[in-house]
């Protein structure tokens, strides 16, 4: 069987906005350094994503030191500095979690409000904003940034190939917004991973990723050109479990380190699949 290898790394600085590929990634407790430490919230402090606002896919994001540079086809370019330690702080809501965040400057919030057509704030999670991983699939001390629930998401290309073989219109790996793409092995092997090593970093892989409408959207526009695909085909393939339609494996780092495309992936522990 072909050895497992990490072939791509992705970081998403702002939750639900565009990401970018990396030539290497520094891994910490929250996952890839700089991944999803920012997000957009509504006037009530609740997180906003492409589930409700598919047009968020139009924002390009480029880190520049401690700042982010945004580009939007209508709103144009805008540079946002990281909020200072004296910036206003709120308790923002992500699903059932609450996390302390700092609000970006007024010009940035005006920029996003104009582009999205609603009052919003861009907020930043500093190191003081600790958000625990769900205790049902984590250990005490595990914590996460502003992603949906886990520090990293891993997608196996063999599983995407199996899915694409069943689709009328094949889809790219970018639809799944993974942090790590792994080549090699057999389709759906990742269902049974429980602990893996990539380079010098070990990860627990405690839970398959439950997918939502975002994977039906085009990565750069948010448009839905294939209806409810690939969710409908994943259901036909039996990718259902408690929590919904599953594709990809969530991961929690056990130590800090650096990983790169080309690093070998070693499965240290296997378990049983939760799928029938």
PDB file of N, CA, C and O in Angstrom, residues 5-65:
ATOM      1  N   UNK A   5       1.454  10.306   3.184  1.00  0.00           N
ATOM      2  CA  UNK A   5       2.293  11.495   3.104  1.00  0.00           C
ATOM      3  C   UNK A   5       1.426  12.747   3.157  1.00  0.00           C
ATOM      4  O   UNK A   5       0.361  12.796   2.533  1.00  0.00           O
ATOM      5  N   UNK A   6       1.876  13.747   3.901  1.00  0.00           N
ATOM      6  CA  UNK A   6       1.214  15.045   3.884  1.00  0.00           C
ATOM      7  C   UNK A   6       1.588  15.770   2.594  1.00  0.00           C
ATOM      8  O   UNK A   6       2.772  15.982   2.321  1.00  0.00           O
ATOM      9  N   UNK A   7       0.602  16.132   1.790  1.00  0.00           N
ATOM     10  CA  UNK A   7       0.896  16.761   0.498  1.00  0.00           C
ATOM     11  C   UNK A   7       0.461  18.212   0.410  1.00  0.00           C
ATOM     12  O   UNK A   7       0.867  18.920  -0.509  1.00  0.00           O
ATOM     13  N   UNK A   8      -0.343  18.685   1.341  1.00  0.00           N
ATOM     14  CA  UNK A   8      -0.758  20.092   1.311  1.00  0.00           C
ATOM     15  C   UNK A   8      -1.144  20.543   2.716  1.00  0.00           C
ATOM     16  O   UNK A   8      -1.674  19.755   3.510  1.00  0.00           O
ATOM     17  N   UNK A   9      -0.853  21.811   3.004  1.00  0.00           N
ATOM     18  CA  UNK A   9      -1.213  22.436   4.269  1.00  0.00           C
ATOM     19  C   UNK A   9      -1.951  23.736   3.969  1.00  0.00           C
ATOM     20  O   UNK A   9      -1.554  24.488   3.067  1.00  0.00           O
ATOM     21  N   UNK A  10      -3.010  24.006   4.723  1.00  0.00           N
ATOM     22  CA  UNK A  10      -3.799  25.217   4.498  1.00  0.00           C
ATOM     23  C   UNK A  10      -4.058  25.925   5.826  1.00  0.00           C
ATOM     24  O   UNK A  10      -4.297  25.289   6.862  1.00  0.00           O
ATOM     25  N   UNK A  11      -4.044  27.254   5.752  1.00  0.00           N
ATOM     26  CA  UNK A  11      -4.386  28.075   6.913  1.00  0.00           C
ATOM     27  C   UNK A  11      -5.518  29.026   6.522  1.00  0.00           C
ATOM     28  O   UNK A  11      -5.547  29.562   5.410  1.00  0.00           O
ATOM     29  N   UNK A  12      -6.432  29.248   7.454  1.00  0.00           N
ATOM     30  CA  UNK A  12      -7.583  30.131   7.251  1.00  0.00           C
ATOM     31  C   UNK A  12      -7.547  31.193   8.357  1.00  0.00           C
ATOM     32  O   UNK A  12      -8.071  30.970   9.455  1.00  0.00           O
ATOM     33  N   UNK A  13      -6.935  32.348   8.105  1.00  0.00           N
ATOM     34  CA  UNK A  13      -6.782  33.338   9.178  1.00  0.00           C
ATOM     35  C   UNK A  13      -8.108  33.785   9.798  1.00  0.00           C
ATOM     36  O   UNK A  13      -8.184  33.997  11.008  1.00  0.00           O
ATOM     37  N   UNK A  14      -9.156  33.938   8.948  1.00  0.00           N
ATOM     38  CA  UNK A  14     -10.464  34.390   9.429  1.00  0.00           C
ATOM     39  C   UNK A  14     -11.485  33.294   9.175  1.00  0.00           C
ATOM     40  O   UNK A  14     -11.609  32.792   8.053  1.00  0.00           O
ATOM     41  N   UNK A  15     -12.207  32.929  10.196  1.00  0.00           N
ATOM     42  CA  UNK A  15     -13.225  31.887  10.072  1.00  0.00           C
ATOM     43  C   UNK A  15     -14.170  32.187   8.917  1.00  0.00           C
ATOM     44  O   UNK A  15     -14.739  33.280   8.830  1.00  0.00           O
ATOM     45  N   UNK A  16     -14.304  31.220   7.989  1.00  0.00           N
ATOM     46  CA  UNK A  16     -15.224  31.252   6.857  1.00  0.00           C
ATOM     47  C   UNK A  16     -14.774  32.128   5.680  1.00  0.00           C
ATOM     48  O   UNK A  16     -15.427  32.122   4.643  1.00  0.00           O
ATOM     49  N   UNK A  17     -13.659  32.856   5.819  1.00  0.00           N
ATOM     50  CA  UNK A  17     -13.117  33.553   4.659  1.00  0.00           C
ATOM     51  C   UNK A  17     -12.110  32.641   3.961  1.00  0.00           C
ATOM     52  O   UNK A  17     -11.842  31.532   4.399  1.00  0.00           O
ATOM     53  N   UNK A  18     -11.544  33.113   2.849  1.00  0.00           N
ATOM     54  CA  UNK A  18     -10.623  32.284   2.085  1.00  0.00           C
ATOM     55  C   UNK A  18      -9.364  31.938   2.881  1.00  0.00           C
ATOM     56  O   UNK A  18      -8.947  32.693   3.761  1.00  0.00           O
ATOM     57  N   UNK A  19      -8.767  30.797   2.527  1.00  0.00           N
ATOM     58  CA  UNK A  19      -7.501  30.404   3.111  1.00  0.00           C
ATOM     59  C   UNK A  19      -6.393  30.430   2.080  1.00  0.00           C
ATOM     60  O   UNK A  19      -6.583  30.869   0.946  1.00  0.00           O
ATOM     61  N   UNK A  20      -5.212  29.930   2.484  1.00  0.00           N
ATOM     62  CA  UNK A  20      -4.080  29.888   1.574  1.00  0.00           C
ATOM     63  C   UNK A  20      -3.197  28.699   1.920  1.00  0.00           C
ATOM     64  O   UNK A  20      -3.138  28.249   3.069  1.00  0.00           O
ATOM     65  N   UNK A  21      -2.496  28.191   0.906  1.00  0.00           N
ATOM     66  CA  UNK A  21      -1.597  27.055   1.102  1.00  0.00           C
ATOM     67  C   UNK A  21      -0.312  27.527   1.770  1.00  0.00           C
ATOM     68  O   UNK A  21       0.119  28.668   1.616  1.00  0.00           O
ATOM     69  N   UNK A  22       0.309  26.611   2.519  1.00  0.00           N
ATOM     70  CA  UNK A  22       1.543  26.895   3.245  1.00  0.00           C
ATOM     71  C   UNK A  22       2.656  25.957   2.799  1.00  0.00           C
ATOM     72  O   UNK A  22       2.408  24.778   2.524  1.00  0.00           O
ATOM     73  N   UNK A  23       3.877  26.466   2.783  1.00  0.00           N
ATOM     74  CA  UNK A  23       5.031  25.619   2.518  1.00  0.00           C
ATOM     75  C   UNK A  23       5.530  24.911   3.757  1.00  0.00           C
ATOM     76  O   UNK A  23       6.286  23.935   3.670  1.00  0.00           O
ATOM     77  N   UNK A  24       5.126  25.387   4.918  1.00  0.00           N
ATOM     78  CA  UNK A  24       5.391  24.743   6.202  1.00  0.00           C
ATOM     79  C   UNK A  24       4.413  25.333   7.210  1.00  0.00           C
ATOM     80  O   UNK A  24       3.847  26.401   6.975  1.00  0.00           O
ATOM     81  N   UNK A  25       4.209  24.634   8.313  1.00  0.00           N
ATOM     82  CA  UNK A  25       3.257  25.103   9.320  1.00  0.00           C
ATOM     83  C   UNK A  25       3.804  24.861  10.707  1.00  0.00           C
ATOM     84  O   UNK A  25       4.287  23.763  11.013  1.00  0.00           O
ATOM     85  N   UNK A  26       3.750  25.896  11.529  1.00  0.00           N
ATOM     86  CA  UNK A  26       4.099  25.767  12.940  1.00  0.00           C
ATOM     87  C   UNK A  26       2.860  25.317  13.698  1.00  0.00           C
ATOM     88  O   UNK A  26       1.804  25.951  13.604  1.00  0.00           O
ATOM     89  N   UNK A  27       2.990  24.210  14.431  1.00  0.00           N
ATOM     90  CA  UNK A  27       1.856  23.621  15.151  1.00  0.00           C
ATOM     91  C   UNK A  27       1.966  23.939  16.634  1.00  0.00           C
ATOM     92  O   UNK A  27       3.017  23.737  17.257  1.00  0.00           O
ATOM     93  N   UNK A  28       0.889  24.462  17.193  1.00  0.00           N
ATOM     94  CA  UNK A  28       0.789  24.688  18.627  1.00  0.00           C
ATOM     95  C   UNK A  28      -0.475  24.035  19.156  1.00  0.00           C
ATOM     96  O   UNK A  28      -1.150  23.277  18.448  1.00  0.00           O
ATOM     97  N   UNK A  29      -0.826  24.347  20.394  1.00  0.00           N
ATOM     98  CA  UNK A  29      -1.980  23.701  21.021  1.00  0.00           C
ATOM     99  C   UNK A  29      -3.268  23.977  20.254  1.00  0.00           C
ATOM    100  O   UNK A  29      -4.161  23.126  20.191  1.00  0.00           O
ATOM    101  N   UNK A  30      -3.379  25.191  19.642  1.00  0.00           N
ATOM    102  CA  UNK A  30      -4.598  25.546  18.915  1.00  0.00           C
ATOM    103  C   UNK A  30      -4.574  25.060  17.463  1.00  0.00           C
ATOM    104  O   UNK A  30      -5.501  25.305  16.712  1.00  0.00           O
ATOM    105  N   UNK A  31      -3.512  24.400  17.041  1.00  0.00           N
ATOM    106  CA  UNK A  31      -3.410  23.942  15.656  1.00  0.00           C
ATOM    107  C   UNK A  31      -2.342  24.720  14.914  1.00  0.00           C
ATOM    108  O   UNK A  31      -1.293  25.057  15.475  1.00  0.00           O
ATOM    109  N   UNK A  32      -2.568  25.025  13.627  1.00  0.00           N
ATOM    110  CA  UNK A  32      -1.611  25.788  12.831  1.00  0.00           C
ATOM    111  C   UNK A  32      -1.577  27.229  13.331  1.00  0.00           C
ATOM    112  O   UNK A  32      -2.621  27.863  13.526  1.00  0.00           O
ATOM    113  N   UNK A  33      -0.374  27.730  13.540  1.00  0.00           N
ATOM    114  CA  UNK A  33      -0.222  29.101  14.021  1.00  0.00           C
ATOM    115  C   UNK A  33      -0.937  30.073  13.089  1.00  0.00           C
ATOM    116  O   UNK A  33      -0.746  30.067  11.873  1.00  0.00           O
ATOM    117  N   UNK A  34      -1.805  30.911  13.672  1.00  0.00           N
ATOM    118  CA  UNK A  34      -2.533  31.905  12.898  1.00  0.00           C
ATOM    119  C   UNK A  34      -3.805  31.411  12.246  1.00  0.00           C
ATOM    120  O   UNK A  34      -4.465  32.166  11.530  1.00  0.00           O
ATOM    121  N   UNK A  35      -4.175  30.161  12.494  1.00  0.00           N
ATOM    122  CA  UNK A  35      -5.373  29.613  11.862  1.00  0.00           C
ATOM    123  C   UNK A  35      -6.623  29.964  12.665  1.00  0.00           C
ATOM    124  O   UNK A  35      -6.720  29.633  13.854  1.00  0.00           O
ATOM    125  N   UNK A  36      -7.557  30.645  12.020  1.00  0.00           N
ATOM    126  CA  UNK A  36      -8.868  30.973  12.593  1.00  0.00           C
ATOM    127  C   UNK A  36      -8.753  31.647  13.961  1.00  0.00           C
ATOM    128  O   UNK A  36      -9.491  31.313  14.886  1.00  0.00           O
ATOM    129  N   UNK A  37      -7.879  32.626  14.047  1.00  0.00           N
ATOM    130  CA  UNK A  37      -7.805  33.435  15.265  1.00  0.00           C
ATOM    131  C   UNK A  37      -8.673  34.684  15.139  1.00  0.00           C
ATOM    132  O   UNK A  37      -8.824  35.431  16.106  1.00  0.00           O
ATOM    133  N   UNK A  38      -9.252  34.899  13.955  1.00  0.00           N
ATOM    134  CA  UNK A  38     -10.163  36.013  13.706  1.00  0.00           C
ATOM    135  C   UNK A  38     -11.504  35.444  13.253  1.00  0.00           C
ATOM    136  O   UNK A  38     -11.564  34.364  12.665  1.00  0.00           O
ATOM    137  N   UNK A  39     -12.568  36.196  13.488  1.00  0.00           N
ATOM    138  CA  UNK A  39     -13.871  35.839  12.915  1.00  0.00           C
ATOM    139  C   UNK A  39     -14.753  37.072  12.864  1.00  0.00           C
ATOM    140  O   UNK A  39     -14.465  38.104  13.482  1.00  0.00           O
ATOM    141  N   UNK A  40     -15.819  36.949  12.109  1.00  0.00           N
ATOM    142  CA  UNK A  40     -16.815  38.011  12.002  1.00  0.00           C
ATOM    143  C   UNK A  40     -18.005  37.633  12.882  1.00  0.00           C
ATOM    144  O   UNK A  40     -18.457  36.477  12.856  1.00  0.00           O
ATOM    145  N   UNK A  41     -18.497  38.596  13.653  1.00  0.00           N
ATOM    146  CA  UNK A  41     -19.669  38.367  14.500  1.00  0.00           C
ATOM    147  C   UNK A  41     -20.736  39.388  14.156  1.00  0.00           C
ATOM    148  O   UNK A  41     -20.451  40.473  13.638  1.00  0.00           O
ATOM    149  N   UNK A  42     -21.984  39.020  14.442  1.00  0.00           N
ATOM    150  CA  UNK A  42     -23.088  39.948  14.193  1.00  0.00           C
ATOM    151  C   UNK A  42     -23.220  40.930  15.351  1.00  0.00           C
ATOM    152  O   UNK A  42     -22.417  40.931  16.291  1.00  0.00           O
ATOM    153  N   UNK A  43     -24.250  41.749  15.303  1.00  0.00           N
ATOM    154  CA  UNK A  43     -24.423  42.793  16.309  1.00  0.00           C
ATOM    155  C   UNK A  43     -24.671  42.234  17.703  1.00  0.00           C
ATOM    156  O   UNK A  43     -24.524  42.957  18.696  1.00  0.00           O
ATOM    157  N   UNK A  44     -25.034  40.947  17.780  1.00  0.00           N
ATOM    158  CA  UNK A  44     -25.257  40.303  19.081  1.00  0.00           C
ATOM    159  C   UNK A  44     -24.044  39.507  19.551  1.00  0.00           C
ATOM    160  O   UNK A  44     -24.117  38.824  20.577  1.00  0.00           O
ATOM    161  N   UNK A  45     -22.941  39.571  18.795  1.00  0.00           N
ATOM    162  CA  UNK A  45     -21.733  38.855  19.196  1.00  0.00           C
ATOM    163  C   UNK A  45     -21.724  37.402  18.791  1.00  0.00           C
ATOM    164  O   UNK A  45     -20.835  36.645  19.223  1.00  0.00           O
ATOM    165  N   UNK A  46     -22.669  36.985  17.945  1.00  0.00           N
ATOM    166  CA  UNK A  46     -22.706  35.589  17.504  1.00  0.00           C
ATOM    167  C   UNK A  46     -21.906  35.440  16.213  1.00  0.00           C
ATOM    168  O   UNK A  46     -21.967  36.283  15.334  1.00  0.00           O
ATOM    169  N   UNK A  47     -21.155  34.345  16.113  1.00  0.00           N
ATOM    170  CA  UNK A  47     -20.316  34.126  14.937  1.00  0.00           C
ATOM    171  C   UNK A  47     -21.135  34.064  13.658  1.00  0.00           C
ATOM    172  O   UNK A  47     -22.252  33.575  13.625  1.00  0.00           O
ATOM    173  N   UNK A  48     -20.541  34.583  12.577  1.00  0.00           N
ATOM    174  CA  UNK A  48     -21.161  34.588  11.261  1.00  0.00           C
ATOM    175  C   UNK A  48     -20.288  33.751  10.331  1.00  0.00           C
ATOM    176  O   UNK A  48     -19.063  33.897  10.331  1.00  0.00           O
ATOM    177  N   UNK A  49     -20.911  32.850   9.560  1.00  0.00           N
ATOM    178  CA  UNK A  49     -20.162  31.996   8.644  1.00  0.00           C
ATOM    179  C   UNK A  49     -20.845  31.957   7.279  1.00  0.00           C
ATOM    180  O   UNK A  49     -21.905  32.548   7.069  1.00  0.00           O
ATOM    181  N   UNK A  50     -20.237  31.216   6.365  1.00  0.00           N
ATOM    182  CA  UNK A  50     -20.798  31.050   5.022  1.00  0.00           C
ATOM    183  C   UNK A  50     -22.085  30.231   5.031  1.00  0.00           C
ATOM    184  O   UNK A  50     -22.775  30.174   4.014  1.00  0.00           O
ATOM    185  N   UNK A  51     -22.440  29.624   6.135  1.00  0.00           N
ATOM    186  CA  UNK A  51     -23.749  28.969   6.214  1.00  0.00           C
ATOM    187  C   UNK A  51     -24.855  29.996   6.008  1.00  0.00           C
ATOM    188  O   UNK A  51     -25.826  29.743   5.305  1.00  0.00           O
ATOM    189  N   UNK A  52     -24.716  31.138   6.684  1.00  0.00           N
ATOM    190  CA  UNK A  52     -25.727  32.190   6.583  1.00  0.00           C
ATOM    191  C   UNK A  52     -25.359  33.228   5.528  1.00  0.00           C
ATOM    192  O   UNK A  52     -26.253  33.897   4.987  1.00  0.00           O
ATOM    193  N   UNK A  53     -24.079  33.381   5.251  1.00  0.00           N
ATOM    194  CA  UNK A  53     -23.612  34.438   4.349  1.00  0.00           C
ATOM    195  C   UNK A  53     -22.592  33.856   3.371  1.00  0.00           C
ATOM    196  O   UNK A  53     -21.386  34.046   3.538  1.00  0.00           O
ATOM    197  N   UNK A  54     -23.056  33.144   2.328  1.00  0.00           N
ATOM    198  CA  UNK A  54     -22.126  32.532   1.376  1.00  0.00           C
ATOM    199  C   UNK A  54     -21.181  33.533   0.723  1.00  0.00           C
ATOM    200  O   UNK A  54     -20.072  33.162   0.303  1.00  0.00           O
ATOM    201  N   UNK A  55     -21.588  34.789   0.658  1.00  0.00           N
ATOM    202  CA  UNK A  55     -20.764  35.810   0.013  1.00  0.00           C
ATOM    203  C   UNK A  55     -19.463  36.089   0.778  1.00  0.00           C
ATOM    204  O   UNK A  55     -18.565  36.780   0.258  1.00  0.00           O
ATOM    205  N   UNK A  56     -19.321  35.549   1.975  1.00  0.00           N
ATOM    206  CA  UNK A  56     -18.060  35.689   2.702  1.00  0.00           C
ATOM    207  C   UNK A  56     -16.906  35.031   1.940  1.00  0.00           C
ATOM    208  O   UNK A  56     -15.738  35.372   2.147  1.00  0.00           O
ATOM    209  N   UNK A  57     -17.224  34.103   1.035  1.00  0.00           N
ATOM    210  CA  UNK A  57     -16.193  33.439   0.232  1.00  0.00           C
ATOM    211  C   UNK A  57     -15.468  34.409  -0.696  1.00  0.00           C
ATOM    212  O   UNK A  57     -14.387  34.086  -1.205  1.00  0.00           O
ATOM    213  N   UNK A  58     -16.020  35.585  -0.926  1.00  0.00           N
ATOM    214  CA  UNK A  58     -15.422  36.549  -1.851  1.00  0.00           C
ATOM    215  C   UNK A  58     -14.225  37.285  -1.250  1.00  0.00           C
ATOM    216  O   UNK A  58     -13.452  37.921  -1.976  1.00  0.00           O
ATOM    217  N   UNK A  59     -14.059  37.229   0.080  1.00  0.00           N
ATOM    218  CA  UNK A  59     -12.968  37.951   0.721  1.00  0.00           C
ATOM    219  C   UNK A  59     -11.670  37.151   0.652  1.00  0.00           C
ATOM    220  O   UNK A  59     -11.576  36.045   1.178  1.00  0.00           O
ATOM    221  N   UNK A  60     -10.663  37.736   0.000  1.00  0.00           N
ATOM    222  CA  UNK A  60      -9.323  37.165   0.052  1.00  0.00           C
ATOM    223  C   UNK A  60      -8.616  37.723   1.284  1.00  0.00           C
ATOM    224  O   UNK A  60      -8.874  38.873   1.680  1.00  0.00           O
ATOM    225  N   UNK A  61      -7.734  36.921   1.876  1.00  0.00           N
ATOM    226  CA  UNK A  61      -7.057  37.311   3.117  1.00  0.00           C
ATOM    227  C   UNK A  61      -5.570  37.016   2.985  1.00  0.00           C
ATOM    228  O   UNK A  61      -5.188  35.901   2.612  1.00  0.00           O
ATOM    229  N   UNK A  62      -4.741  37.993   3.329  1.00  0.00           N
ATOM    230  CA  UNK A  62      -3.297  37.790   3.283  1.00  0.00           C
ATOM    231  C   UNK A  62      -2.679  38.327   4.576  1.00  0.00           C
ATOM    232  O   UNK A  62      -2.794  39.518   4.867  1.00  0.00           O
ATOM    233  N   UNK A  63      -2.013  37.461   5.372  1.00  0.00           N
ATOM    234  CA  UNK A  63      -1.320  37.964   6.560  1.00  0.00           C
ATOM    235  C   UNK A  63      -0.148  38.863   6.164  1.00  0.00           C
ATOM    236  O   UNK A  63       0.543  38.609   5.175  1.00  0.00           O
ATOM    237  N   UNK A  64       0.052  39.904   6.941  1.00  0.00           N
ATOM    238  CA  UNK A  64       1.168  40.834   6.733  1.00  0.00           C
ATOM    239  C   UNK A  64       1.680  41.253   8.102  1.00  0.00           C
ATOM    240  O   UNK A  64       1.187  42.214   8.694  1.00  0.00           O
ATOM    241  N   UNK A  65       2.655  40.511   8.625  1.00  0.00           N
ATOM    242  CA  UNK A  65       3.103  40.750   9.989  1.00  0.00           C
ATOM    243  C   UNK A  65       1.985  40.448  10.967  1.00  0.00           C
ATOM    244  O   UNK A  65       1.373  39.370  10.917  1.00  0.00           O
TER     245      UNK A  65
END
